[in-house]
Coordinates of C-alpha atoms in Angstrom, one line a residue:
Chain A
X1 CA 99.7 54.1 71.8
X2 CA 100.3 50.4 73.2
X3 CA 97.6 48.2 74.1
X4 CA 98.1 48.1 77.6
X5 CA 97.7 51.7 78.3
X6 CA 94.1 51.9 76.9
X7 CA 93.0 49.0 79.1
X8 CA 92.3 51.4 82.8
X9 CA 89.3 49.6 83.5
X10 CA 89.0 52.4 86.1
X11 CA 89.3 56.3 85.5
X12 CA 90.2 58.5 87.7
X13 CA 86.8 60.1 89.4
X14 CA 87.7 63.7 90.0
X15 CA 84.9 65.7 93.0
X16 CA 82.8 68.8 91.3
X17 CA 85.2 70.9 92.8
X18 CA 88.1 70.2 91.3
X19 CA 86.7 70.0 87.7
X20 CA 85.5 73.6 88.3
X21 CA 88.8 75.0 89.5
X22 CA 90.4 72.8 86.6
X23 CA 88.7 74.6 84.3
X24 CA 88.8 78.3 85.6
X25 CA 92.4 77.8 86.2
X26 CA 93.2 76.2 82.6
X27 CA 91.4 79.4 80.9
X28 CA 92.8 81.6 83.5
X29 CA 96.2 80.5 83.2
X30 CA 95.9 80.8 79.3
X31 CA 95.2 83.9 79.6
X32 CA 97.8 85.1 81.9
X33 CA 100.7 83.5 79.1
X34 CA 99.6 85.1 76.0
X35 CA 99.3 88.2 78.4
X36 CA 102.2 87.9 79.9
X37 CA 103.9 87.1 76.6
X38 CA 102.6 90.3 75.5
X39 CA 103.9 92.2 78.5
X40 CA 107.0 90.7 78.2
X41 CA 107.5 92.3 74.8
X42 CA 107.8 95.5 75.5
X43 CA 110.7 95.3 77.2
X44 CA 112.4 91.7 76.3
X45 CA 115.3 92.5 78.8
X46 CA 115.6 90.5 81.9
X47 CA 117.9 92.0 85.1
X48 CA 119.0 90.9 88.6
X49 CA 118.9 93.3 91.5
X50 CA 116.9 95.9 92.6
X51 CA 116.1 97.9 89.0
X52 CA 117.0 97.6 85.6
X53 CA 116.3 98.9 82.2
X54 CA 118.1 99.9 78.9
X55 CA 120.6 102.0 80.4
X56 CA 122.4 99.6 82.5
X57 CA 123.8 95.7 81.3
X58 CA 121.1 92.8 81.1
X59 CA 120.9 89.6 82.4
X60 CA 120.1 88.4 79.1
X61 CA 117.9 89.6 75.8
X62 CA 115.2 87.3 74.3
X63 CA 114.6 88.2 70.3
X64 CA 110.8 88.4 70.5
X65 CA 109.8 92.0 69.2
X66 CA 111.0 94.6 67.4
X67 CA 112.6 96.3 70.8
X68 CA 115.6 93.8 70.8
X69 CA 118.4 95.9 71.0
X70 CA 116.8 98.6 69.0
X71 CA 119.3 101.0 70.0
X72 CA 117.0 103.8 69.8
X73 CA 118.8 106.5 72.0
X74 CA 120.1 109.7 72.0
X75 CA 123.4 111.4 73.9
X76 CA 123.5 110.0 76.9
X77 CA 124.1 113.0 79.8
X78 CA 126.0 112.0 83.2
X79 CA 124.5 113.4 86.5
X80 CA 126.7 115.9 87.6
X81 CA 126.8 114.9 90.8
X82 CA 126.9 111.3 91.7
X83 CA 129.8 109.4 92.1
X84 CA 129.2 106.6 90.0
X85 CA 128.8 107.1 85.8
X86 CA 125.0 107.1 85.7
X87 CA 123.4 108.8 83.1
X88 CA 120.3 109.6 81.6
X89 CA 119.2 109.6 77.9
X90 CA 116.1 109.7 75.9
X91 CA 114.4 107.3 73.7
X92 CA 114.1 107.7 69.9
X93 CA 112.8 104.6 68.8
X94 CA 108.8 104.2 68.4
X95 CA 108.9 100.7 70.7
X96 CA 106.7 97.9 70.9
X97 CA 104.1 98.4 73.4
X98 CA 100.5 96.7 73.9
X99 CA 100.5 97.0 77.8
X100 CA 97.4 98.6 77.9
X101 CA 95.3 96.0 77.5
X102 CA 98.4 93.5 77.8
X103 CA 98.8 94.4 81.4
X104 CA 95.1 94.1 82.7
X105 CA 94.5 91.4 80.9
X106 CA 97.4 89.9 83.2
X107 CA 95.5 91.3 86.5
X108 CA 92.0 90.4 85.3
X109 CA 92.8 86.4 84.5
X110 CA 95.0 86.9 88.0
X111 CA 91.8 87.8 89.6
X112 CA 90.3 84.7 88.8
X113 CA 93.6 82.3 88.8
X114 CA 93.7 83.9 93.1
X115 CA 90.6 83.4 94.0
X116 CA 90.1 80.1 92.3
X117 CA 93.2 78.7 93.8
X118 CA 92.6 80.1 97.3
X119 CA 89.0 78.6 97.0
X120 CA 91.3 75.1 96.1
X121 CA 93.6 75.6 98.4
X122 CA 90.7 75.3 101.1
X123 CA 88.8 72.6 99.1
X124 CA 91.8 70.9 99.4
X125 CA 92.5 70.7 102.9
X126 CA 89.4 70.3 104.2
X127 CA 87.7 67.7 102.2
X128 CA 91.2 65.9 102.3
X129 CA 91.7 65.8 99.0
X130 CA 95.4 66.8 99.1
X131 CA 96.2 63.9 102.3
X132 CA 94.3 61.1 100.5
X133 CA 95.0 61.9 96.3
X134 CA 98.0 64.0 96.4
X135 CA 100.4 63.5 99.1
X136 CA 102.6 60.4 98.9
X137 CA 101.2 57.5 101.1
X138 CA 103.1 55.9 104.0
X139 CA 106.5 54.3 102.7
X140 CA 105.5 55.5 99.0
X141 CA 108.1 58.5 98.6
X142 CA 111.6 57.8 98.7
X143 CA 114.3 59.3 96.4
X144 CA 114.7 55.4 95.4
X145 CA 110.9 55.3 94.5
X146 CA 111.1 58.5 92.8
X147 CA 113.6 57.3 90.3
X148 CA 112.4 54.3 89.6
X149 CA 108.9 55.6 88.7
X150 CA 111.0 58.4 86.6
X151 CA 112.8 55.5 84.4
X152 CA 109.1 53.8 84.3
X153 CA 108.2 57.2 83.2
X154 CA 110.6 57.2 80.0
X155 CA 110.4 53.2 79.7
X156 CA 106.7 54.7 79.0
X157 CA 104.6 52.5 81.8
X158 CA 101.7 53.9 83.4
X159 CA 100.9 53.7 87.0
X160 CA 98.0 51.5 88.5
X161 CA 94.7 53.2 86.7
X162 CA 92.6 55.5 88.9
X163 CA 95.4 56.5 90.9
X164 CA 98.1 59.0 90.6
X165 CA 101.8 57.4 90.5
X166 CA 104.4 59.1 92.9
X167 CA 105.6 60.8 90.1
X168 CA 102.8 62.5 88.8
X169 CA 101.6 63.3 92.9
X170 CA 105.4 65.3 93.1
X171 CA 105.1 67.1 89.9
X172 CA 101.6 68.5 90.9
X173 CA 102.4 69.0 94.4
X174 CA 105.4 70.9 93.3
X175 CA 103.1 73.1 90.9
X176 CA 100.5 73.9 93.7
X177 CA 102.4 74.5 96.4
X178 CA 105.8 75.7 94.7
X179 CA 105.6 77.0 91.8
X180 CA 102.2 79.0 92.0
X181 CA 103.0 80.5 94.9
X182 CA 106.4 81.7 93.5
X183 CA 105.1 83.2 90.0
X184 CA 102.0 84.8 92.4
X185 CA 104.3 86.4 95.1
X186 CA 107.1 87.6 92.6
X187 CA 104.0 89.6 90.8
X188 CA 102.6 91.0 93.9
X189 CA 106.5 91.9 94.4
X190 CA 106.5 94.1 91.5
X191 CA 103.5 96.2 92.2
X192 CA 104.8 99.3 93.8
X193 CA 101.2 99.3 96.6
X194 CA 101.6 95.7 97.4
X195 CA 105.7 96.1 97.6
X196 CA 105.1 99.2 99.7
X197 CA 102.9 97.0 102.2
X198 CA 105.2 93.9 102.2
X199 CA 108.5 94.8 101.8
X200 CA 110.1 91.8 102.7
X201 CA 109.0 90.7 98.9
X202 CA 111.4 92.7 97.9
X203 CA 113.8 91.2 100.2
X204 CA 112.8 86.6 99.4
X205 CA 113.2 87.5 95.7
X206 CA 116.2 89.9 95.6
X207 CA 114.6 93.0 94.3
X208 CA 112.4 94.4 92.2
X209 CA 114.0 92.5 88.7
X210 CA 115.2 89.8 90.1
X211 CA 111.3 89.3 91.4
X212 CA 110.4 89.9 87.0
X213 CA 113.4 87.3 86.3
X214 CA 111.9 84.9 88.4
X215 CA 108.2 85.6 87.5
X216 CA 110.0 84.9 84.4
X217 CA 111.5 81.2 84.8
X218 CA 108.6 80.0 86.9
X219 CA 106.1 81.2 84.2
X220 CA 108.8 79.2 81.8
X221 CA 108.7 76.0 84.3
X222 CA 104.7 76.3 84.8
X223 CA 104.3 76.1 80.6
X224 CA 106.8 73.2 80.4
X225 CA 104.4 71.3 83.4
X226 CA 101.6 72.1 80.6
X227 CA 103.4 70.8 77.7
X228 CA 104.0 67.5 79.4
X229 CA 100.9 67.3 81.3
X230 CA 98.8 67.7 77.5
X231 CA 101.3 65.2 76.7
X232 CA 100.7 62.5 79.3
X233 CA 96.7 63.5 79.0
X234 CA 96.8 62.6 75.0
X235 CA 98.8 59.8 76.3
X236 CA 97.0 58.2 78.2
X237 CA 93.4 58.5 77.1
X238 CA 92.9 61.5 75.1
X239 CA 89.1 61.2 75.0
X240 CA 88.5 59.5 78.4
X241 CA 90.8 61.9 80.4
X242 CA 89.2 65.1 79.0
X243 CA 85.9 63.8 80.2
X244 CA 86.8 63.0 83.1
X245 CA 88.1 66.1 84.3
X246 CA 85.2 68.2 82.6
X247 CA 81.9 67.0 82.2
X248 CA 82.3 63.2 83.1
X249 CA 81.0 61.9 86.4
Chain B
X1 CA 60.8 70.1 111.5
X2 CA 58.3 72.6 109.6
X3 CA 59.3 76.3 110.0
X4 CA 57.3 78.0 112.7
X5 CA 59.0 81.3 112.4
X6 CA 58.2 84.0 110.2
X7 CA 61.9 84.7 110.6
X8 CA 64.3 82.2 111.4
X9 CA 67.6 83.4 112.9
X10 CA 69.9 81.9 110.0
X11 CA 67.8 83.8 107.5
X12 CA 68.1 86.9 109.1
X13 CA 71.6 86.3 109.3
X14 CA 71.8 85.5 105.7
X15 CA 69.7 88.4 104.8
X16 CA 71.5 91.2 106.6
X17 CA 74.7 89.8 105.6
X18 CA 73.7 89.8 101.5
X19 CA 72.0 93.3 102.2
X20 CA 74.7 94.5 103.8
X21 CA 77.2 92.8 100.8
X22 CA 74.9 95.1 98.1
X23 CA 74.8 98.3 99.8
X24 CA 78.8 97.9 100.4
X25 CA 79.3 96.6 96.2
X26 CA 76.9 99.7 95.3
X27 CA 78.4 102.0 97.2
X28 CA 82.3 100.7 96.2
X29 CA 81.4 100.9 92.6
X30 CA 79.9 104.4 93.3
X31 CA 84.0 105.1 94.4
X32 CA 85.7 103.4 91.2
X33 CA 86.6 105.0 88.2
X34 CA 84.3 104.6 84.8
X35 CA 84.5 101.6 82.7
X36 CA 83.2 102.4 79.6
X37 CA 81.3 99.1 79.3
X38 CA 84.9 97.2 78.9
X39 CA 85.7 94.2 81.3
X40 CA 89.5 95.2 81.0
X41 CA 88.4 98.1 82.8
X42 CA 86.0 96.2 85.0
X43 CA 89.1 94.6 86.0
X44 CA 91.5 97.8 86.7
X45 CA 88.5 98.9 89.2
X46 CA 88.7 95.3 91.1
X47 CA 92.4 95.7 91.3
X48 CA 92.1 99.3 92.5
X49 CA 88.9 98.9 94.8
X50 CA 90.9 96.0 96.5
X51 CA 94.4 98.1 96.9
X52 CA 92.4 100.5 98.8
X53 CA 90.6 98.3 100.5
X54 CA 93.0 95.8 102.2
X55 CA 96.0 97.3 102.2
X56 CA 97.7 100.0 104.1
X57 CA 97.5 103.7 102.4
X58 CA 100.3 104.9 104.5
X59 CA 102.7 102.4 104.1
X60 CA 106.0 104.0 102.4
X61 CA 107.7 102.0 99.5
X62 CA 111.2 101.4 99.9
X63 CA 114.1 103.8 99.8
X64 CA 117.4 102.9 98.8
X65 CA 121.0 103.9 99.6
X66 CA 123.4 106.3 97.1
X67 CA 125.0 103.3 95.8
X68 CA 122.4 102.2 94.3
X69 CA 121.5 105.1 91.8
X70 CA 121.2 103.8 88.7
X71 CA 120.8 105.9 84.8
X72 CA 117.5 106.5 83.8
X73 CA 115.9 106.4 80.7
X74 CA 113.8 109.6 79.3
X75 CA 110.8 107.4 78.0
X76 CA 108.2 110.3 77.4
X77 CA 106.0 110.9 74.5
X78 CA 108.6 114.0 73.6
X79 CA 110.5 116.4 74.2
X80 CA 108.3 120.1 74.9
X81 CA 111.2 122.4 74.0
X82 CA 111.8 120.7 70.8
X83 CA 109.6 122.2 67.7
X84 CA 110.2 119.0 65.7
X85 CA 107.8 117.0 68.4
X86 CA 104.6 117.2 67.1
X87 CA 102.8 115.8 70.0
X88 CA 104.8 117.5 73.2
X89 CA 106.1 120.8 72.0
X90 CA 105.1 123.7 74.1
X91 CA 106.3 127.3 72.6
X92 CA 105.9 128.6 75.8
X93 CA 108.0 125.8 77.5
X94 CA 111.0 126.2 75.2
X95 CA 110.6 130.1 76.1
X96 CA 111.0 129.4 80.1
X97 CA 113.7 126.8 79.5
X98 CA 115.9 129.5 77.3
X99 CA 115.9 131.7 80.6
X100 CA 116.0 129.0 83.4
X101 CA 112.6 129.0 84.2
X102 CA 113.0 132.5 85.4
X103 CA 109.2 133.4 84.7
X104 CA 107.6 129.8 85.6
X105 CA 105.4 129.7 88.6
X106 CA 102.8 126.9 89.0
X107 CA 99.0 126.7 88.9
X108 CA 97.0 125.3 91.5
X109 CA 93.0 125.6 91.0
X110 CA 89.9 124.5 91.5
X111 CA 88.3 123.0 95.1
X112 CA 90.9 124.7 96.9
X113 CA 90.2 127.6 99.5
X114 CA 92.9 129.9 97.6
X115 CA 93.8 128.9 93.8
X116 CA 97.0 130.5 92.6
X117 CA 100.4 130.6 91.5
X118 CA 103.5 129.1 93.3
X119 CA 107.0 130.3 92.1
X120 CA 109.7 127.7 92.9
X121 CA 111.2 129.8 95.7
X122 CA 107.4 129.7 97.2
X123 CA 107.3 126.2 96.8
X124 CA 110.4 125.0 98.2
X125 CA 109.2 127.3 101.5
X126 CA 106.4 125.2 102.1
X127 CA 108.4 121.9 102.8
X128 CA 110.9 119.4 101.7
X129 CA 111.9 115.4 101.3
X130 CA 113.7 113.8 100.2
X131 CA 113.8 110.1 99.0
X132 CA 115.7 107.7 96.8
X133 CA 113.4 105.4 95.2
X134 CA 112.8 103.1 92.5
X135 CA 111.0 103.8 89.1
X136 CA 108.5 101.6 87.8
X137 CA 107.9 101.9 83.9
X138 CA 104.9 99.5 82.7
X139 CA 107.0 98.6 80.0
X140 CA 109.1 96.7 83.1
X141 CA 112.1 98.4 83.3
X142 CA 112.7 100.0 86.5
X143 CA 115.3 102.8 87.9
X144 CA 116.2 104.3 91.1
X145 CA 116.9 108.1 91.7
X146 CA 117.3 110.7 94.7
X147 CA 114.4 113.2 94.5
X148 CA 114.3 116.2 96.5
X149 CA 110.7 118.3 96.3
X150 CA 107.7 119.2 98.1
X151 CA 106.0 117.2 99.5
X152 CA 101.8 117.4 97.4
X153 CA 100.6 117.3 101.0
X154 CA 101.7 120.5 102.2
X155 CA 101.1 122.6 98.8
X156 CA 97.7 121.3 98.9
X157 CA 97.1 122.0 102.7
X158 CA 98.9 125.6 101.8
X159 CA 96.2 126.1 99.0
X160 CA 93.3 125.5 101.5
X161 CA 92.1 121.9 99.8
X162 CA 88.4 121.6 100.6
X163 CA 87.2 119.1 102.3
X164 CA 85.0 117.7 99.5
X165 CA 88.0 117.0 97.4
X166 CA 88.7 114.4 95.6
X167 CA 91.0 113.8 92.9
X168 CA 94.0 115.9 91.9
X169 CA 94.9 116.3 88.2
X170 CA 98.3 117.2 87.1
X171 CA 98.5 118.6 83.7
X172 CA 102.5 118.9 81.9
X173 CA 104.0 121.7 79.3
X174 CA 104.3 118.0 76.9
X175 CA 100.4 117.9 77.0
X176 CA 100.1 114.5 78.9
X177 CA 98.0 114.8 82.0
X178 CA 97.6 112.7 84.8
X179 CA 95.0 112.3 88.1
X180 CA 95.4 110.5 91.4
X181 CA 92.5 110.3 94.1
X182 CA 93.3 111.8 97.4
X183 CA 94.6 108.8 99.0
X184 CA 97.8 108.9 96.6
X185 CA 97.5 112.5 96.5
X186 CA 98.0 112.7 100.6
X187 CA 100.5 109.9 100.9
X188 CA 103.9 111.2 102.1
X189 CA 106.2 110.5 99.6
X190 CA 103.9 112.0 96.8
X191 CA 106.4 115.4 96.1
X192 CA 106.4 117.6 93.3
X193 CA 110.3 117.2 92.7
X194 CA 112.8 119.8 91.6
X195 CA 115.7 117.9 92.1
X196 CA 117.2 114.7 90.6
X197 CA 120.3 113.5 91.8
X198 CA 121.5 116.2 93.8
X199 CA 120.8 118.4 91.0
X200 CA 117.9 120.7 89.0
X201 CA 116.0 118.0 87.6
X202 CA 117.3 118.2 84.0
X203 CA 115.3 118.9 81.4
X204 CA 114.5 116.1 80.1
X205 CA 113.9 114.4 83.4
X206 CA 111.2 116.7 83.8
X207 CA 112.7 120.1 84.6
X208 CA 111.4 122.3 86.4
X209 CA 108.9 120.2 88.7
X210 CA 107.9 116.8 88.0
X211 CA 105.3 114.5 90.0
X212 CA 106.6 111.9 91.8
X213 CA 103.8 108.8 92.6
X214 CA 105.7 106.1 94.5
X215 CA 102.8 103.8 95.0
X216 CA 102.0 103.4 91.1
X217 CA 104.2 103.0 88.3
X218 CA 106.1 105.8 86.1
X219 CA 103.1 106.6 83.7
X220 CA 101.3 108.7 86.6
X221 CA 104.5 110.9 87.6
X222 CA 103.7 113.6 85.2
X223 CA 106.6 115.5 83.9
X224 CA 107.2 119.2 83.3
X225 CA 104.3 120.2 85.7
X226 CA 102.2 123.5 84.9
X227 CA 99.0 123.1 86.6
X228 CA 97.4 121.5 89.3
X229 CA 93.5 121.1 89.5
X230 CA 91.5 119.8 92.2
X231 CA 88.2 118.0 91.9
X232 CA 85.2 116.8 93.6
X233 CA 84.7 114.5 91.2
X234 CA 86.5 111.6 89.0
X235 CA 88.6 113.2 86.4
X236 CA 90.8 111.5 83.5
X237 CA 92.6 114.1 82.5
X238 CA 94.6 112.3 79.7
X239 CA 91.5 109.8 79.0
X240 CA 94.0 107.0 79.9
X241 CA 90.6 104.8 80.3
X242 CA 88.7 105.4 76.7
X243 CA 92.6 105.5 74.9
X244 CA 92.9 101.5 76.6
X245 CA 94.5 102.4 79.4
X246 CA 94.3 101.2 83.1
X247 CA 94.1 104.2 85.2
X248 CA 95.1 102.8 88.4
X249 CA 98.6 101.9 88.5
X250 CA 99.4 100.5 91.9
X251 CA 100.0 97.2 90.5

């Protein structure tokens, strides 16, 4: 790490608040990967459309349990009276399955990832946290800006200290208000109650799998904010960020 | 200022509000299924207890068009008519399957004004529906098939269902069980199928009646149906709970 970027005179001061959702959100969201992970598993096929499963093509496979393509089935039987070439067929193979507690472990860390973010959410708003810290200032964000801060990025400068650069304001905007939103409504589109209630989820996202395929790739996009966001945190200040967003003043 | 009042009007506001909270928490958890001392389980009740509570009971789940039947997986825990399944054979299931279920007639018993036995052909008098829906398996696969049946509704009304009823318990030839409180139980596309497909629900599918549970995933649309029992109180018929098992599905 250079000189210059362990000279912030100033850190930023994050409100009581914020440090609280932080942290129920980091453990929440923890929990919600190995989980889903888990969940994920059992049947590592993804679809598009309304259903899916063994019997009819993938999307694609991911290799991360012993159900990849296990081929487990026997004689397939056509109905007799549809149209199409449907069939049914039982399973022989013993699969891979640890939803019981995979599954509400999901819903229980969801419990607390909801409520924590709606309790945010309104935090947010009204102490005008999101206006004064998050959102771009006047004349700050244009597409221009943006990519010079991104080459500043790579070139590996840091923003002025106790601030956050337009950069960092997108990427969290875009994970609060874009991406959360997404992997939270293409859950509640699975669940055959909530589905029942609001169809229309089943209309933004496509269906029923291509709601799980997107869960999917915003889960995917949510882990790679982590990654880089431990990154930039080690980066940065290791010791001094990690106080400063838990127990620090 | 130096409070006056013995009672203030905030406090009272605040008190009646938290009393009324408590009485509403005790009387929820009163509703919800055991825990067993497990904070999975704690969980499943939340999930459940808020289902019921903000969301519409009577809202129907989605039907879909011919086209877009797909196949469907048999994902059970065995075949009944097979001797070489240890967990799910049933002698006298492979006996009613060799002649067509000629002889089967289904149980209903316990808080109900008349328990009995249905025959098919009595059955399929008391009502029909039918509805092309989709599947959910835990596991995350999903399916969609036309099911023609009756719908739980009427077979329960035609049995005389008490009024102090609760939960229904469905109990299958493979020996896997299933209950549903009487919100499910009453919902109108809950049907005890006999057809898949435009056909007799084949065997494996479930033949000769199968549940079908729209508002929860696969795991509570018990198969091969033999008996129905009504109860006043909570019942888990398969022990889905102490086996690690969340025994509300709606999500």
């Amino acid at each position: 790490m250079s000189a210059s970027q362990t000279t912030h005179s100033e850190t930023f001061r994050h409100k009581g608040w914020v440090k609280s959702a932080h942290f129920v959100i980091t453990f929440a969201f923890l929990a919600l990967l190995v989980s889903g992970y888990v969940i994920l598993m059992s049947h590592p096929r993804l679809y598009w459309g309304k259903a899916g499963n063994d019997l009819t093509p993938a999307l694609f496979e991911l290799p991360i349990s012993k159900n990849y393509h296990h081929g487990g089935w026997a004689k397939a039987i056509p109905f007799k009276n549809l149209k199409g070439s449907q069939v049914s067929a039982a399973r022989t193979f013993d699969i891979f399955n640890e939803n019981g507690w995979g599954r509400s472990t999901h819903f229980l860390a969801a419990w607390f990832l909801i409520i924590t973010g709606l309790l945010y959410l309104l935090a947010g708003i009204f102490s005008g946290h999101f206006r004064r810290d998050l959102a771009p200032g006047r004349g700050e964000f244009s597409l221009k800006m943006l990519w010079r801060d991104l080459v500043a990025h790579f070139r590996k400068q840091s923003s002025a200290p106790g601030k956050y650069g337009l950069l960092q304001k997108v990427t969290y905007l875009s994970v609060i208000f874009f991406l959360f939103p997404v992997v939270i409504l293409t859950g509640f589109a699975m669940s055959p109650a909530i589905a029942a209630n609001y169809p229309f989820l089943l209309i933004i996202f496509f269906g029923h799998q291509s709601a799980r395929t997107i869960h999917f790739f915003a889960a995917v996009l949510l882990l790679l904010f982590l990654l880089v966001h431990v990154v930039m945190v080690i980066r940065t200040g290791f010791k001094r960020n990690l106080w400063a967003i838990t127990f620090g003043k | 200022m130096k409070e006056k009042r013995l009672i203030s009007r905030r406090r009272a506001i605040f008190t009646g509000l938290t009393s009324a909270g408590a009485l509403l928490l005790s009387g929820c958890l009163k509703k919800a299924p055991p825990t067993y001392g497990s904070i999975l389980r704690l969980g499943d009740d939340l999930t459940y207890l808020a289902q019921r509570g903000l969301l519409s009971q009577r809202a129907l789940v989605m039907e879909y068009q011919q086209t877009d039947i797909t196949s469907f997986p048999v994902t059970d825990i065995g075949d009944p008519a097979n001797p070489a399944s240890t967990k799910a054979y049933s002698k006298e299931y492979e006996a009613l399957l060799k002649t067509d279920f000629k002889d089967w007639a289904l149980t209903i018993e316990g808080a109900v004004a008349k328990p009995g036995k249905y025959t098919l052909d009595q059955l399929q008098k008391l009502g029909e529906r039918t509805q092309i829906t989709r599947h959910s398996c835990e596991e995350g696969w999903s399916a969609i098939a036309e099911w023609t049946g009756v719908p739980l509704a009427a077979l329960l009304k035609d049995a005389g269902v008490l009024a102090s009823a609760r939960y229904v318990s469905f109990y299958g030839f493979d020996k896997y069980a299933e209950s549903i409180d009487m919100l499910d139980a009453l919902h109108p596309q809950t049907i005890l199928a006999h057809r898949m497909n435009g056909e007799s629900i084949p065997a494996r599918n479930g033949a000769p009646l199968r549940l079908r549970v729209e508002t929860q995933v696969g795991y509570k649309s018990v198969k091969y149906v033999q008996r129905i029992v009504v109860a006043e109180q909570f019942v888990d018929p398969a022990q889905d709970i102490q086996a690690g098992w969340s025994w509300y599905n709606g999500i």
